[in-house]
Short mmCIF file of C-alpha atoms and ligand atoms in Angstrom, two decimals:
data_model
loop_
_atom_site.label_atom_id
_atom_site.label_comp_id
_atom_site.label_asym_id
_atom_site.label_seq_id
_atom_site.Cartn_x
_atom_site.Cartn_y
_atom_site.Cartn_z
CA MET J 1 0.24 -28.62 -8.97
CA ARG J 2 2.41 -25.40 -8.46
CA ARG J 3 1.93 -23.12 -5.41
CA VAL J 4 1.94 -19.15 -5.26
CA LEU J 5 2.36 -17.42 -1.99
CA VAL J 6 1.12 -13.93 -1.59
CA ILE J 7 2.97 -12.59 0.82
CA GLY J 8 2.38 -9.02 2.46
CA ILE J 9 5.91 -7.45 3.39
CA GLY J 10 4.66 -4.42 5.40
CA ALA J 11 4.84 -1.10 4.61
CA GLY J 12 8.78 -0.36 4.01
CA ASN J 13 10.23 -1.26 7.23
CA PRO J 14 11.69 -4.76 6.70
CA GLU J 15 11.01 -5.20 10.45
CA HIS J 16 7.70 -5.37 9.45
CA LEU J 17 7.81 -8.51 8.50
CA THR J 18 6.02 -11.44 10.27
CA LEU J 19 7.22 -14.57 11.51
CA GLN J 20 4.52 -16.15 9.18
CA ALA J 21 6.03 -14.09 6.49
CA ILE J 22 9.13 -15.51 7.06
CA ASP J 23 8.47 -18.73 7.34
CA ALA J 24 6.72 -18.70 4.21
CA LEU J 25 9.31 -16.99 2.16
CA ASN J 26 11.58 -20.10 3.15
CA ARG J 27 9.05 -22.54 1.71
CA VAL J 28 9.07 -20.94 -1.91
CA ASP J 29 11.60 -21.88 -5.01
CA ALA J 30 11.33 -18.35 -6.25
CA ILE J 31 10.35 -15.05 -5.67
CA PHE J 32 9.18 -12.75 -8.36
CA LEU J 33 10.25 -9.06 -8.16
CA MET J 34 8.61 -6.53 -10.47
CA ASP J 35 10.83 -4.15 -11.48
CA LYS J 36 9.13 -0.22 -11.46
CA GLY J 37 11.76 1.95 -13.17
CA ALA J 38 15.01 3.55 -11.54
CA ALA J 39 12.82 6.06 -9.93
CA LYS J 40 11.44 3.21 -7.75
CA ALA J 41 14.61 1.54 -7.17
CA LYS J 42 14.10 1.28 -3.58
CA LEU J 43 10.88 -0.51 -3.56
CA ILE J 44 12.92 -3.48 -5.38
CA ALA J 45 16.39 -2.73 -2.77
CA LEU J 46 13.73 -3.34 0.08
CA ARG J 47 12.23 -6.38 -1.04
CA GLU J 48 15.90 -7.61 -1.78
CA GLU J 49 17.09 -7.29 1.22
CA ILE J 50 14.17 -8.59 3.14
CA CYS J 51 15.40 -12.24 0.88
CA ARG J 52 19.26 -11.33 2.03
CA ARG J 53 17.72 -11.20 5.44
CA HIS J 54 15.38 -13.87 6.21
CA VAL J 55 15.68 -16.56 3.16
CA THR J 56 17.81 -19.25 4.23
CA ARG J 57 16.82 -22.01 1.86
CA PRO J 58 18.21 -21.77 -1.99
CA HIS J 59 16.04 -19.88 -4.22
CA ARG J 60 15.74 -18.08 -7.38
CA LEU J 61 14.68 -14.33 -7.76
CA VAL J 62 13.00 -13.76 -10.68
CA HIS J 63 12.72 -10.04 -12.10
CA ALA J 64 9.89 -8.62 -14.49
CA ASP J 65 9.43 -5.27 -15.61
CA SER J 66 6.19 -4.64 -14.18
CA PRO J 67 3.39 -3.01 -15.98
CA GLU J 68 2.84 0.53 -16.28
CA TRP J 69 -0.31 3.06 -16.03
CA THR J 70 -1.20 5.98 -17.90
CA ARG J 71 -1.63 8.82 -15.32
CA GLY J 72 -4.31 11.56 -16.30
CA THR J 73 -6.32 9.50 -18.14
CA ALA J 74 -10.53 10.43 -18.60
CA ASP J 75 -11.57 7.10 -17.78
CA TYR J 76 -9.70 5.98 -14.55
CA GLY J 77 -11.66 2.22 -13.99
CA ALA J 78 -10.61 1.50 -17.88
CA THR J 79 -6.95 2.71 -17.17
CA ILE J 80 -6.91 -0.06 -13.84
CA ASP J 81 -8.68 -2.57 -16.20
CA ALA J 82 -6.13 -2.32 -18.82
CA LEU J 83 -3.44 -2.24 -16.17
CA ASN J 84 -4.33 -5.58 -14.48
CA ARG J 85 -4.74 -6.92 -17.82
CA ASP J 86 -1.48 -6.66 -18.18
CA LYS J 87 -0.36 -7.34 -14.93
CA GLY J 88 -2.25 -10.61 -15.14
CA ALA J 89 -0.74 -12.01 -18.34
CA LEU J 90 2.63 -11.27 -16.97
CA PHE J 91 1.73 -13.30 -13.84
CA GLU J 92 0.09 -16.01 -15.38
CA ARG J 93 3.72 -16.32 -17.81
CA LEU J 94 5.93 -16.35 -14.55
CA ILE J 95 3.85 -19.01 -13.00
CA THR J 96 3.83 -21.29 -15.87
CA ASP J 97 7.33 -20.40 -16.88
CA ALA J 98 9.07 -19.79 -14.22
CA LEU J 99 8.13 -22.63 -11.53
CA ALA J 100 8.27 -26.62 -12.18
CA ASP J 101 5.08 -28.33 -11.61
CA GLY J 102 5.43 -28.37 -7.57
CA GLU J 103 7.33 -25.64 -7.00
CA CYS J 104 6.30 -22.87 -5.28
CA GLY J 105 6.54 -19.23 -5.89
CA ALA J 106 5.92 -15.93 -3.85
CA PHE J 107 4.92 -12.30 -5.12
CA LEU J 108 5.85 -10.17 -2.59
CA VAL J 109 3.75 -7.55 -1.57
CA TRP J 110 3.83 -4.11 -0.56
CA GLY J 111 2.06 -3.55 3.23
CA ASP J 112 -1.08 -6.15 3.06
CA PRO J 113 -2.16 -8.08 0.03
CA ALA J 114 -6.01 -6.76 0.83
CA LEU J 115 -5.55 -3.05 0.74
CA TYR J 116 -5.47 -1.76 -2.44
CA ASP J 117 -3.49 -4.19 -4.04
CA SER J 118 -4.69 -5.93 -6.71
CA THR J 119 -2.46 -9.16 -6.71
CA ILE J 120 -5.26 -11.33 -5.29
CA ARG J 121 -7.98 -10.41 -7.97
CA ILE J 122 -5.17 -10.77 -10.37
CA LEU J 123 -4.65 -13.92 -9.26
CA GLU J 124 -8.33 -15.14 -9.00
CA THR J 125 -9.03 -14.21 -12.49
CA ILE J 126 -5.60 -16.52 -13.77
CA ALA J 127 -7.02 -19.29 -11.51
CA ALA J 128 -10.73 -18.95 -13.13
CA ARG J 129 -9.41 -19.26 -16.59
CA GLY J 130 -7.78 -22.37 -16.26
CA THR J 131 -4.58 -22.33 -18.42
CA VAL J 132 -2.19 -23.08 -15.56
CA ALA J 133 -3.41 -25.16 -12.25
CA PHE J 134 -1.88 -23.19 -9.10
CA ALA J 135 -3.27 -23.39 -5.60
CA TYR J 136 -2.40 -20.15 -4.06
CA GLU J 137 -2.54 -18.53 -0.08
CA VAL J 138 -2.13 -15.29 1.01
CA ILE J 139 0.28 -14.05 4.26
CA PRO J 140 -1.30 -10.91 5.85
CA GLY J 141 1.15 -7.84 6.20
CA ILE J 142 1.58 -4.73 8.38
CA SER J 143 0.15 -2.62 6.41
CA SER J 144 0.52 1.37 5.90
CA VAL J 145 -2.30 2.49 7.80
CA GLN J 146 -0.80 0.36 10.75
CA ALA J 147 2.56 2.00 10.04
CA LEU J 148 0.83 5.43 9.88
CA THR J 149 -1.41 5.03 13.11
CA ALA J 150 1.76 3.38 15.31
CA ARG J 151 3.79 6.30 13.90
CA HIS J 152 1.34 9.06 15.24
CA ARG J 153 0.67 7.10 18.17
CA ILE J 154 -3.24 6.99 17.69
CA PRO J 155 -5.74 4.85 17.79
CA LEU J 156 -7.46 4.52 14.55
CA ASN J 157 -11.01 4.75 15.69
CA ARG J 158 -12.85 6.34 18.74
CA ILE J 159 -14.42 4.84 20.85
CA GLY J 160 -17.71 3.12 19.11
CA GLN J 161 -17.37 5.04 16.11
CA SER J 162 -16.68 3.92 12.66
CA VAL J 163 -13.68 3.76 10.19
CA ALA J 164 -14.15 4.51 6.30
CA ILE J 165 -10.66 3.75 3.98
CA THR J 166 -11.01 5.14 0.94
CA THR J 167 -8.77 7.27 -1.88
CA GLY J 168 -7.80 11.35 -2.45
CA ARG J 169 -10.46 11.17 -5.58
CA ARG J 170 -13.24 9.69 -3.49
CA LEU J 171 -12.55 12.50 -0.70
CA ALA J 172 -12.60 15.07 -2.90
CA GLU J 173 -16.18 14.05 -4.25
CA ALA J 174 -17.81 13.71 -0.80
CA TRP J 175 -16.53 12.81 2.91
CA PRO J 176 -17.50 9.20 3.98
CA ASP J 177 -19.93 7.67 6.04
CA ALA J 178 -17.67 7.43 8.82
CA ASP J 179 -16.19 9.75 11.99
CA THR J 180 -12.30 8.45 11.22
CA VAL J 181 -11.18 8.70 7.30
CA VAL J 182 -8.29 7.34 6.44
CA VAL J 183 -7.34 8.37 2.77
CA MET J 184 -4.35 6.33 0.02
CA LEU J 185 -3.33 7.33 -3.19
CA ASP J 186 -3.90 10.99 -3.28
CA ALA J 187 -2.10 12.59 -5.49
CA HIS J 188 -3.82 15.79 -5.36
CA ASN J 189 -3.95 17.07 -1.39
CA SER J 190 -7.70 16.53 -0.99
CA PHE J 191 -7.85 17.10 2.45
CA GLN J 192 -7.33 20.69 1.36
CA ARG J 193 -11.78 20.88 0.30
CA TYR J 194 -12.17 20.42 4.17
CA VAL J 195 -9.94 23.16 5.61
CA ASP J 196 -12.69 25.44 6.47
CA GLN J 197 -13.91 22.77 9.31
CA ASP J 198 -12.52 21.71 12.76
CA ILE J 199 -10.84 18.68 11.57
CA ASP J 200 -7.57 17.19 12.87
CA ILE J 201 -5.13 15.33 10.01
CA TRP J 202 -2.22 12.92 11.06
CA TRP J 203 -0.10 12.85 7.85
CA GLY J 204 2.77 10.95 6.81
CA ALA J 205 4.88 9.75 3.65
CA TYR J 206 7.32 7.26 2.97
CA VAL J 207 6.18 5.81 6.97
CA GLY J 208 8.74 3.12 8.46
CA THR J 209 11.61 3.91 5.75
CA PRO J 210 14.63 6.25 6.21
CA ASP J 211 13.01 8.87 4.08
CA GLU J 212 9.65 9.09 6.42
CA ILE J 213 7.97 12.58 6.76
CA VAL J 214 4.98 12.76 9.53
CA ILE J 215 2.92 16.04 10.23
CA ALA J 216 0.00 15.84 12.30
CA GLY J 217 -2.23 19.13 13.78
CA ARG J 218 -5.33 21.12 13.04
CA LEU J 219 -5.89 20.85 9.23
CA ARG J 220 -6.49 24.73 9.07
CA GLU J 221 -2.85 25.31 10.46
CA VAL J 222 -0.87 22.38 8.87
CA ALA J 223 -2.12 22.02 5.57
CA ASP J 224 -0.60 24.40 3.60
CA GLU J 225 2.93 23.22 5.27
CA ILE J 226 1.46 19.42 3.61
CA VAL J 227 1.34 20.34 0.88
CA ARG J 228 4.47 22.14 0.49
CA VAL J 229 6.41 19.30 2.00
CA ARG J 230 4.97 16.68 -0.29
CA ALA J 231 6.03 18.55 -2.98
CA ALA J 232 9.51 18.66 -2.55
CA ALA J 233 9.13 15.26 -1.08
CA ARG J 234 8.00 14.22 -4.77
CA HIS J 235 10.81 16.40 -6.29
CA ALA J 236 13.24 14.89 -4.58
CA ASN J 237 12.51 11.52 -4.45
CA GLY J 238 10.94 11.33 -8.34
CA TRP J 239 7.77 9.58 -6.44
CA ILE J 240 5.84 9.90 -3.11
CA MET J 241 4.04 7.23 -1.15
CA ASP J 242 1.86 9.40 1.66
CA SER J 243 -1.44 8.82 3.28
CA TYR J 244 -3.68 10.25 6.18
CA VAL J 245 -5.84 9.71 9.08
CA MET J 246 -8.36 12.62 9.63
CA ARG J 247 -11.50 13.30 11.88
CA ARG J 248 -13.80 16.48 12.82
CA ARG J 249 -13.20 17.20 16.16
CA ALA J 250 -15.44 15.74 18.99
CA ALA J 251 -17.20 18.13 21.24
CA ALA J 252 -15.87 16.59 24.46
CA SER J 253 -19.06 15.62 25.73
CA ASP J 254 -19.36 13.49 23.17
CA VAL J 255 -15.94 11.32 23.78
CA ASP J 256 -16.67 11.54 28.16
CA GLU J 257 -20.31 9.48 26.67
CA ASP J 258 -17.96 6.85 25.62
C1 SAM P 1 -1.47 0.85 -3.91
S1 SAM P 1 -1.72 1.09 -2.26
C2 SAM P 1 -0.94 -0.29 -1.49
C3 SAM P 1 -1.46 -0.51 -0.07
C4 SAM P 1 -0.73 -1.36 0.58
N1 SAM P 1 -0.79 -2.45 0.00
C5 SAM P 1 -0.65 -1.34 2.07
O1 SAM P 1 -1.51 -2.49 2.93
O2 SAM P 1 -0.28 -0.24 2.87
C6 SAM P 1 -0.24 2.64 -1.99
C7 SAM P 1 -0.27 3.28 -1.41
O3 SAM P 1 -0.63 2.90 0.17
C8 SAM P 1 -0.42 4.13 1.30
N2 SAM P 1 1.20 3.64 1.36
C9 SAM P 1 1.94 3.08 1.16
N3 SAM P 1 3.05 2.76 1.77
C10 SAM P 1 3.07 3.80 2.38
C11 SAM P 1 3.98 4.42 3.70
N4 SAM P 1 5.14 3.43 3.98
N5 SAM P 1 3.82 5.43 3.88
C12 SAM P 1 2.74 5.95 3.73
N6 SAM P 1 1.95 5.81 2.77
C13 SAM P 1 1.81 4.26 2.12
C14 SAM P 1 -0.22 5.10 0.26
O4 SAM P 1 -1.37 6.13 -0.11
C15 SAM P 1 0.29 4.63 -1.16
O5 SAM P 1 0.00 5.64 -2.27
#
């Protein structure tokens, strides 16, 4: 039986790697690296650095071109389904052709594999198809949410209150039913919809990496700065990975009662 490990590698800082992840990396025969083109070479470089620093057992690095998605299509759901089908075909090929029976391979997933990442869903689909027999295991990682809150030195939740993790697309439709909102995958500065409300924002791009930028403050006071800084960073790097935490300012008594 082939074995596959889905290893969370943290959100950009090689030191995010957990001891469990290092141990898992030293159980594998092959590490699959998904290339996303020259603009995102830093994402591969981080994975290669992790392997250089932490893998002591002989292993193969297997590079493959990651299927890309077409941005701005009318049907976002269908586009993502098609992307995941393409990735599924690729992952199945890698497990079948790059691993011998009895060998172990690893997918290195950015942040934590449970958060806005399709690797687990794709492996479930391949396993259900049954074309190739394999067992898989998931090793958690430090997510970008944890990296962001630690960098801003904030708790994620207010005492006894709820947190929603959502996308820019969803936030643009409505504020979720939660006290604190974490927003990921926001290509359109959806926080701007809320600038007339009394909200605090903690924003970060490339958190944990040498390119890290963070901005925090009252939304209405920092929104324009975030839009400006974000556009410049995206232009300079060719891509951006940013996320933010927002919550409405509470009356002092609400906080004291907690
Ligand atoms: C496809 S999701 C993957 C999330 C990842 N699995 C995790 O646990 O953080 C990519 C989104 O995560 C957020 N993100 C990932 N790494 C980040 C970082 N270093 N700094 C800020 N946001 C990050 C951004 O919102 C980005 O658009």
